[in-house]
Amino acid sequence: MGYIFYDTETTGLDAGFGQILQFAALVTDDDLNVVEEVNLRCRLQTHVLPTPGALVITGIRPTEIEQAPLSHYEMIRAIRELIERHAPSAVVGFNSLGYDEAMLRQAFYQTLNPVYLTNTGGNTRMDMLRVAHAVSQYAPDVLVVPTTAEGRPTFKLALLAAANGLLHDRAHDAMSDSLATLELARLVRNKAPAVWDAMRQMRSKQAAGDFIARNDLFWFTDMAFGTPTILAAKIATNPDNPSEVAVFDLGHDPASYLDMACESVQGLLKASPRRVRIVKLNSQPILMPLSMPPASGGDADIVLAHQRSQLIADHPAFRQAVAKSLALRYPERDPATYVEQRIYDGFPSRADANLMERFHSIPWSERPAVVARLADERIRELGERLIYLEAPEVLSADARSKFDDWRRSRLTSDTAAPWFGLAAAWEDLARQRTKLGEESGEQLAEIEGYLNRVSQEIADGAGQSRFVWTPGDVTVSLAERSGTEDGTSNEMFYLDENGQKQDRELCEELLGDDVMDPNFDFSDPEVVAYWNRVWAEEPPEGE
């Protein structure tokens, strides 16, 4: 089995309402030799804005995004093809279970692809941040863990790479981060093979569950706690979520807790110090056999630990109370408002899954009919949106108008919205200016120009529906400007390659004798088709 080491760069931290801008991957064989490299970049979906803070961190310029070779849909299809072609593989990132996985799943979901590609079809998931945590506890001499100014250990990839001499020439570039993650894996496999093998086994939920089932006692590490590693025994599984298992810290006597009612046990799950901890089987938990104690704190009284474990086993009422408390940890939530938030509301039916596959295999002009047949309202809504974003010309004028309004409302919403609109973008830009001063003046000025262009477009009423003609590497775009009472266009203008609006005279100069009637509606597919034919036969003068 091979590995896919990957990283993403994104528009921000919100997986549901942001998007991936760059995906890079290094595919290796079982010996960690690279057999394929992939580096993909895509353009923004027109309803998504990048946060200025994210652009500052990654160094990605708005012009780079606008000139990217792929649409978002095309990039996600390429990612799917890569994963499926190399299955079964371990899909490996750095802090990927905490971030990149959520971005990927949302991207697959919103483009009508299978959501769980990284952990189905024989694929499993690994997170090298978890592996680094494990090494710091069980083989600390192998990895130099840098510290902050306050003396706390930090596991940021760029700092880990620098401290350990790993190749990482450009932090927050997806390819550079992927390479650093691979280099870290090679270091751990070569110098701490026992830890590597143990963590490799935990890459699937089934394997982690089997480990707990066959070990009465085991070491469990969770870096969220001041004492990360404990000698533990299983108490109970969450009846509503089998991926959650409660374990007891055998460094403490369980006797005083065994007769607790469920209400008291709920408090125990939040108490400090934490006697009961939760193992998440589907998140590559750090579980080690009794024979692999941590470098410090591993001198526990094993005989006493067995006695305490048996006490728990002999009190089914306590175990049942813990199981019930796990299920009650989170109150029942109201139904989500937005389709992005409903990703885990269920699986598509087999009929819908077949339609989703057909959707990808046919021309865009045929896809609206397929989307209309979808029974799952979430997938149907996302399918209609995807067509609008990728091929709006195949939609009816009414459908395009509806989505133009939707896009405009997304971009002009206030800062209370769960997505990132223009108001939030301007606020974040001001924060970045205050924080960075002149340090990133040129980049911030470019971001300001980009936000001005989007703001002007929205103010002018120019929607997504626009005709684009590309002779060679020059893109000419004509868009309507709504302003009359009957909704017709009262002005035609030219959008140059930077998205800047130019006046009608320039448009006429560009088109020569083919000056457009200002009332032509370029959201009408027939008009678009007509000018496609005209310009295919005789390109505009000067082009």
XYZ file of C-alpha atoms in Angstrom:
543
model
C 0.000 0.000 0.000
C 1.249 3.482 -0.871
C 0.708 6.954 0.537
C -0.677 10.258 -0.714
C 0.972 13.125 1.188
C -1.070 16.243 0.579
C -1.811 19.767 1.703
C -4.289 22.490 0.796
C -4.270 26.267 0.791
C -7.677 27.828 1.184
C -9.679 31.051 1.302
C -10.036 30.876 5.079
C -10.788 28.623 8.004
C -14.476 27.873 7.366
C -14.753 24.605 5.466
C -18.426 24.952 4.586
C -18.377 28.463 3.167
C -14.803 28.789 1.910
C -12.945 26.787 -0.701
C -9.620 25.202 -1.568
C -7.382 27.337 -3.794
C -4.378 24.987 -4.065
C -4.052 21.242 -3.653
C -0.658 19.582 -3.826
C 0.216 15.928 -3.337
C 3.213 13.631 -3.372
C 2.243 10.029 -4.092
C 4.706 7.468 -2.727
C 5.150 3.734 -2.618
C 5.252 1.811 0.655
C 8.918 2.762 1.112
C 8.056 6.481 0.823
C 9.655 6.894 -2.601
C 7.813 9.526 -4.666
C 6.115 8.106 -7.743
C 3.935 11.084 -8.720
C 3.638 14.803 -7.977
C 0.472 16.846 -8.360
C 0.099 20.600 -7.883
C -3.330 22.035 -8.702
C -4.608 25.604 -8.476
C -8.094 26.869 -9.168
C -10.052 30.063 -9.544
C -12.525 31.360 -7.001
C -16.140 30.369 -7.159
C -17.953 33.604 -7.802
C -19.857 33.594 -4.501
C -16.729 33.038 -2.368
C -14.373 35.723 -1.095
C -10.920 34.936 0.315
C -10.099 36.414 3.690
C -7.275 38.971 3.407
C -5.642 37.287 6.405
C -5.511 33.941 4.603
C -3.998 35.573 1.500
C -1.342 37.259 3.650
C -0.409 33.958 5.312
C -0.215 31.972 2.080
C 1.245 34.771 -0.027
C -1.311 34.041 -2.760
C -2.175 37.142 -4.807
C -5.672 37.816 -6.189
C -4.186 37.909 -9.709
C -2.784 34.405 -9.214
C -6.248 33.169 -8.243
C -7.896 34.882 -11.204
C -5.338 33.409 -13.620
C -5.430 29.862 -12.194
C -5.861 27.238 -14.923
C -8.742 25.284 -13.374
C -12.209 26.039 -12.108
C -12.997 24.802 -8.599
C -15.086 21.952 -10.022
C -12.324 20.885 -12.394
C -9.796 20.814 -9.568
C -12.005 18.729 -7.293
C -12.625 16.257 -10.103
C -8.841 15.979 -10.580
C -8.369 15.339 -6.836
C -10.980 12.600 -6.933
C -9.320 10.990 -9.937
C -5.959 11.006 -8.143
C -7.321 9.397 -4.974
C -9.283 6.734 -6.841
C -6.404 5.922 -9.169
C -4.038 5.242 -6.271
C -6.498 3.420 -3.998
C -5.906 1.779 -1.629
C -3.601 4.360 -0.066
C -3.030 6.102 3.227
C -4.006 9.728 2.671
C -1.623 11.740 4.842
C -1.537 15.402 5.829
C -0.334 17.589 8.670
C -3.194 18.632 10.955
C -5.322 17.244 8.145
C -7.829 15.565 10.460
C -8.360 18.919 12.120
C -8.662 20.992 8.949
C -7.831 19.775 5.431
C -10.141 16.758 5.659
C -13.110 19.030 6.390
C -12.204 21.207 3.399
C -11.949 18.168 1.124
C -15.213 16.664 2.304
C -17.078 19.923 1.758
C -15.510 20.276 -1.688
C -16.587 16.754 -2.654
C -20.064 17.301 -1.202
C -20.628 20.626 -2.947
C -19.502 19.257 -6.328
C -21.668 16.102 -6.180
C -18.746 13.737 -5.581
C -18.577 11.032 -2.875
C -17.830 12.733 0.438
C -15.725 10.009 2.059
C -13.150 9.319 -0.640
C -10.194 9.449 1.763
C -11.465 6.673 4.033
C -13.420 4.392 1.690
C -12.426 2.170 -1.215
C -9.564 0.787 0.861
C -8.181 4.244 1.652
C -7.285 5.273 5.197
C -6.290 8.562 6.824
C -3.138 9.575 8.685
C -2.214 12.859 10.305
C 1.488 13.520 10.803
C 0.669 16.039 13.533
C -0.688 13.114 15.588
C 2.412 11.119 14.721
C 4.640 13.999 15.865
C 2.680 14.153 19.126
C 3.231 10.420 19.608
C 6.955 10.702 18.965
C 7.264 13.526 21.499
C 5.824 11.218 24.181
C 7.221 7.796 23.257
C 10.509 8.586 21.470
C 11.348 12.193 22.439
C 15.016 11.917 21.438
C 14.019 11.434 17.801
C 12.282 14.758 17.196
C 13.326 18.250 18.236
C 10.165 20.026 19.346
C 10.644 23.825 19.289
C 9.181 26.034 21.990
C 7.400 29.362 22.012
C 8.719 32.479 23.743
C 6.713 31.365 26.778
C 8.517 28.021 26.785
C 5.585 25.923 25.524
C 6.205 23.207 22.937
C 4.882 24.055 19.477
C 4.133 21.638 16.667
C 3.741 24.093 13.791
C 5.007 22.410 10.641
C 7.328 25.235 9.581
C 8.981 25.343 13.013
C 9.236 21.558 13.278
C 10.803 21.405 9.826
C 13.375 24.085 10.670
C 14.256 22.521 14.030
C 14.794 19.098 12.484
C 16.499 20.072 9.231
C 13.575 19.034 7.015
C 13.253 20.433 3.505
C 10.633 23.212 3.625
C 11.526 26.232 1.536
C 8.125 27.960 1.460
C 5.769 27.637 4.397
C 2.046 27.740 3.553
C 2.626 26.646 -0.010
C 0.773 23.369 -0.464
C 3.589 21.591 -2.320
C 6.254 22.741 0.119
C 4.079 21.687 3.070
C 3.447 18.295 1.446
C 7.182 17.756 1.025
C 7.887 18.733 4.642
C 5.171 16.301 5.776
C 6.764 13.512 3.736
C 10.206 14.345 5.141
C 8.798 14.163 8.665
C 7.294 10.750 7.902
C 10.651 9.487 6.637
C 12.386 10.747 9.778
C 9.901 9.014 12.111
C 9.859 5.768 10.150
C 13.663 5.577 10.118
C 14.362 6.685 13.697
C 11.242 5.637 15.625
C 9.919 2.621 13.690
C 7.898 1.267 16.624
C 5.988 4.547 16.962
C 5.548 4.748 13.184
C 4.110 1.228 13.025
C 1.807 1.824 15.984
C 0.430 5.055 14.537
C 0.136 3.523 11.105
C -2.150 0.873 12.619
C -4.413 3.573 14.061
C -5.198 5.057 10.651
C -8.576 3.306 10.467
C -11.466 3.387 12.919
C -11.780 -0.377 12.780
C -8.127 -0.911 13.716
C -8.337 1.529 16.640
C -11.491 -0.156 17.930
C -9.926 -3.595 17.627
C -6.881 -2.396 19.569
C -9.021 -1.297 22.534
C -11.084 -4.489 22.384
C -8.039 -6.743 22.756
C -6.148 -4.660 25.355
C -7.475 -4.416 28.912
C -4.877 -1.736 29.654
C -3.164 0.625 27.208
C -1.456 3.982 26.993
C -3.523 6.850 25.608
C -2.146 10.264 24.662
C -4.160 13.433 24.139
C -2.058 16.581 23.847
C -4.997 18.773 24.897
C -4.251 17.963 28.530
C -1.465 19.105 30.819
C -0.644 15.441 31.465
C -1.024 14.146 27.913
C -0.421 10.432 28.452
C -2.355 8.166 30.810
C -2.590 4.449 31.488
C -6.199 3.750 30.530
C -8.953 1.163 30.453
C -12.166 1.216 28.482
C -15.391 2.191 30.238
C -18.037 2.401 27.505
C -18.855 3.329 23.911
C -21.158 6.191 22.966
C -24.398 4.435 21.894
C -25.183 7.235 19.447
C -21.661 7.492 18.035
C -19.598 4.277 18.038
C -16.491 6.286 17.136
C -16.360 7.672 20.692
C -15.051 5.517 23.537
C -14.763 6.690 27.151
C -11.658 5.509 29.040
C -10.615 5.907 32.671
C -7.288 7.293 33.871
C -5.998 4.416 35.996
C -3.607 6.730 37.781
C -6.666 7.471 39.936
C -8.912 5.227 41.992
C -12.308 4.776 40.298
C -14.002 3.549 43.503
C -15.483 6.942 44.455
C -17.126 7.351 41.047
C -18.690 3.928 40.540
C -22.067 4.729 42.146
C -22.528 8.102 40.468
C -25.853 8.888 38.815
C -25.864 9.914 35.172
C -26.171 13.622 36.017
C -23.010 13.476 38.123
C -21.159 11.476 35.495
C -21.876 14.240 32.960
C -19.949 16.595 35.226
C -17.154 14.045 35.492
C -16.676 14.267 31.717
C -15.805 17.944 32.118
C -13.979 17.859 35.444
C -10.383 18.917 35.928
C -8.237 16.912 36.273
C -10.020 14.746 33.719
C -10.514 11.239 35.126
C -12.564 10.158 32.124
C -11.229 10.928 28.659
C -12.707 10.278 25.240
C -10.943 8.353 22.481
C -12.086 9.229 18.960
C -11.521 6.068 16.966
C -11.898 7.797 13.593
C -9.230 10.431 14.288
C -6.067 8.305 14.458
C -5.930 8.203 18.274
C -2.541 7.795 19.952
C -2.918 4.359 21.519
C 0.075 2.272 22.575
C 0.309 -1.225 24.076
C 1.375 -1.707 27.678
C 4.799 -2.785 26.407
C 5.446 0.692 24.938
C 5.334 3.095 27.891
C 5.941 6.817 27.425
C 9.401 8.205 28.099
C 8.151 9.898 31.263
C 5.330 8.826 33.533
C 5.487 5.233 32.367
C 6.380 3.742 35.764
C 2.780 2.981 36.748
C 1.875 0.192 39.146
C 0.527 -2.315 36.622
C -0.913 -4.695 39.227
C -2.879 -1.856 40.833
C -3.982 -0.670 37.390
C -5.393 -4.119 36.607
C -7.305 -4.089 39.891
C -8.804 -0.695 39.102
C -9.724 -1.809 35.596
C -11.501 -4.845 37.045
C -13.453 -2.608 39.431
C -14.841 -0.727 36.425
C -15.657 -3.966 34.613
C -17.547 -5.217 37.674
C -19.836 -2.144 37.803
C -22.113 -2.251 34.730
C -24.309 0.537 36.144
C -21.319 2.923 36.065
C -20.447 1.897 32.529
C -24.066 2.423 31.449
C -24.153 5.848 33.109
C -20.981 6.842 31.271
C -22.393 5.580 27.957
C -25.581 7.587 28.481
C -23.589 10.664 29.485
C -21.563 10.414 26.274
C -24.757 10.455 24.238
C -26.029 13.489 26.181
C -22.854 15.547 25.803
C -24.271 17.613 22.966
C -27.873 18.898 23.041
C -30.085 18.255 20.073
C -29.636 21.024 17.539
C -32.188 22.751 15.357
C -32.053 21.798 11.666
C -29.309 23.641 9.814
C -30.330 26.685 7.795
C -27.874 26.365 4.929
C -27.153 23.403 2.699
C -23.419 23.603 3.428
C -24.173 22.851 7.094
C -26.162 19.730 6.217
C -23.274 17.680 4.891
C -23.731 14.983 7.558
C -27.522 14.803 7.435
C -27.411 11.447 5.686
C -26.132 9.546 2.687
C -27.589 9.922 -0.807
C -29.769 7.011 -1.853
C -28.360 4.541 -4.338
C -30.561 6.049 -7.047
C -29.251 9.543 -6.291
C -25.655 8.273 -6.155
C -26.108 6.827 -9.649
C -27.542 10.114 -10.892
C -24.614 11.997 -9.360
C -22.195 9.788 -11.304
C -24.158 10.354 -14.498
C -24.040 14.105 -13.846
C -20.253 14.072 -14.247
C -20.255 12.077 -17.467
C -22.569 14.116 -19.687
C -22.417 17.590 -21.322
C -23.394 20.553 -19.168
C -26.458 21.149 -21.324
C -27.870 17.782 -20.184
C -27.052 18.149 -16.502
C -30.044 20.290 -15.416
C -32.378 17.419 -16.343
C -30.339 14.998 -14.216
C -30.288 17.366 -11.242
C -34.064 17.752 -11.457
C -34.422 13.986 -10.882
C -32.447 13.974 -7.611
C -34.598 13.077 -4.606
C -32.197 14.479 -1.995
C -33.025 18.179 -1.761
C -29.497 18.986 -0.529
C -27.859 17.425 -3.560
C -30.432 18.947 -5.901
C -29.752 22.442 -4.529
C -26.001 21.949 -4.790
C -26.348 20.570 -8.312
C -28.330 23.591 -9.491
C -25.779 25.889 -7.886
C -22.873 24.010 -9.454
C -24.359 24.392 -12.927
C -24.770 28.115 -12.325
C -21.155 28.436 -11.211
C -19.674 26.352 -14.025
C -22.002 26.708 -17.008
C -24.667 29.370 -16.368
C -25.484 29.606 -20.057
C -27.355 26.256 -19.943
C -29.802 27.536 -17.316
C -33.025 29.369 -18.035
C -33.050 33.146 -17.653
C -35.209 32.818 -14.542
C -32.822 30.319 -12.952
C -29.835 32.537 -13.695
C -31.606 35.548 -12.271
C -32.415 33.628 -9.099
C -28.790 32.610 -8.625
C -27.528 36.083 -9.512
C -29.627 37.369 -6.622
C -28.341 34.571 -4.369
C -24.728 35.386 -5.214
C -25.290 39.100 -4.652
C -26.884 38.436 -1.264
C -23.958 36.239 -0.264
C -21.379 38.857 -1.135
C -23.253 41.814 0.388
C -24.330 40.153 3.645
C -23.285 41.654 6.955
C -20.621 40.252 9.248
C -23.148 38.140 11.192
C -23.526 35.729 8.249
C -21.738 32.382 8.573
C -19.890 33.027 5.317
C -17.349 35.719 4.492
C -18.865 38.659 2.621
C -17.562 42.037 1.547
C -18.284 43.689 4.906
C -16.200 41.088 6.710
C -13.502 41.325 4.045
C -13.112 45.086 4.472
C -12.936 44.659 8.256
C -10.274 41.969 7.944
C -8.271 44.081 5.506
C -8.240 46.918 8.058
C -7.047 44.484 10.737
C -4.235 43.244 8.503
C -3.125 46.835 7.806
C -3.033 47.591 11.517
C -1.170 44.371 12.242
C 1.364 44.475 9.407
C 1.804 48.160 8.636
C 4.060 48.668 5.611
C 5.376 45.116 5.812
C 2.817 43.801 3.326
C 1.721 47.097 1.794
C 1.943 45.991 -1.832
C 0.032 42.776 -1.245
C -2.661 44.509 0.801
C -3.032 47.148 -1.908
C -3.646 44.392 -4.449
C -6.223 42.798 -2.155
C -7.905 46.196 -1.770
C -8.048 46.554 -5.547
C -9.633 43.134 -5.860
C -12.276 43.927 -3.227
C -12.992 47.230 -4.978
C -13.581 45.405 -8.257
C -16.009 42.969 -6.633
C -17.771 45.803 -4.796
C -18.101 47.814 -8.009
C -19.466 44.855 -9.891
C -22.122 44.289 -7.248
C -22.965 48.004 -7.122
C -23.330 48.089 -10.902
C -25.661 45.108 -10.848
C -23.400 43.003 -13.068
C -24.199 39.405 -12.235
C -22.583 36.113 -13.039
C -24.283 35.857 -16.452
C -21.716 37.079 -18.927
C -20.357 36.053 -22.264
C -16.679 35.145 -22.434
C -14.791 34.723 -25.674
C -11.156 33.623 -25.634
C -9.025 33.998 -28.765
C -5.603 32.586 -27.892
C -4.665 33.836 -24.459
C -6.701 37.042 -24.542
C -10.062 36.930 -22.745
C -12.770 39.340 -23.861
C -15.792 39.543 -21.605
C -19.029 41.367 -22.218
C -21.516 41.727 -19.387
C -24.873 43.357 -18.955
C -25.460 46.229 -16.599
C -28.986 46.198 -15.220
C -30.493 49.557 -14.441
C -33.741 50.043 -16.256
C -37.155 49.440 -14.740
C -37.907 46.492 -17.018
C -34.605 44.847 -16.143
C -33.031 45.253 -19.570
C -29.471 46.382 -20.007
C -28.970 50.102 -20.421
C -25.231 49.992 -20.982
C -22.734 47.554 -22.479
C -19.217 47.595 -21.161
C -16.014 45.668 -21.569
C -14.288 43.855 -18.705
C -10.555 43.650 -19.310
C -8.307 40.754 -18.255
C -8.069 42.190 -14.737
C -11.839 42.448 -14.361
C -11.743 46.243 -14.630
C -14.765 47.833 -16.281
C -13.981 49.859 -19.402
C -16.347 52.233 -21.205
C -18.582 51.682 -24.240
C -16.261 53.540 -26.594
C -13.509 51.019 -25.895
C -16.034 48.254 -26.435
C -16.984 49.719 -29.810
C -13.354 50.182 -30.767
C -12.668 46.566 -29.917
C -15.637 45.215 -31.852
C -15.383 47.474 -34.883
C -18.554 47.219 -36.932
C -19.988 44.545 -34.643
C -21.221 47.053 -32.075
C -23.766 45.438 -29.775
C -27.257 46.738 -29.286
C -27.237 47.855 -25.649
C -30.513 46.019 -25.061
C -29.047 42.653 -26.002
C -29.347 40.352 -22.997
C -26.205 38.259 -22.696
C -27.852 36.056 -20.109
C -29.871 34.689 -23.072
C -28.190 31.500 -24.375
C -29.444 32.203 -27.904
C -27.662 35.570 -27.954
C -24.501 33.964 -26.620
C -24.725 31.203 -29.232
C -25.196 33.795 -31.995
C -22.087 35.749 -31.057
C -20.147 32.547 -30.604
C -20.885 31.752 -34.247
C -20.156 35.286 -35.462
C -16.849 35.608 -33.632
C -15.760 32.095 -34.489
C -16.031 33.006 -38.179
C -14.624 36.529 -37.858
C -12.929 37.505 -34.568
C -13.348 41.126 -33.410
C -11.013 43.594 -35.089
C -7.699 43.985 -33.299
C -7.753 40.526 -31.731
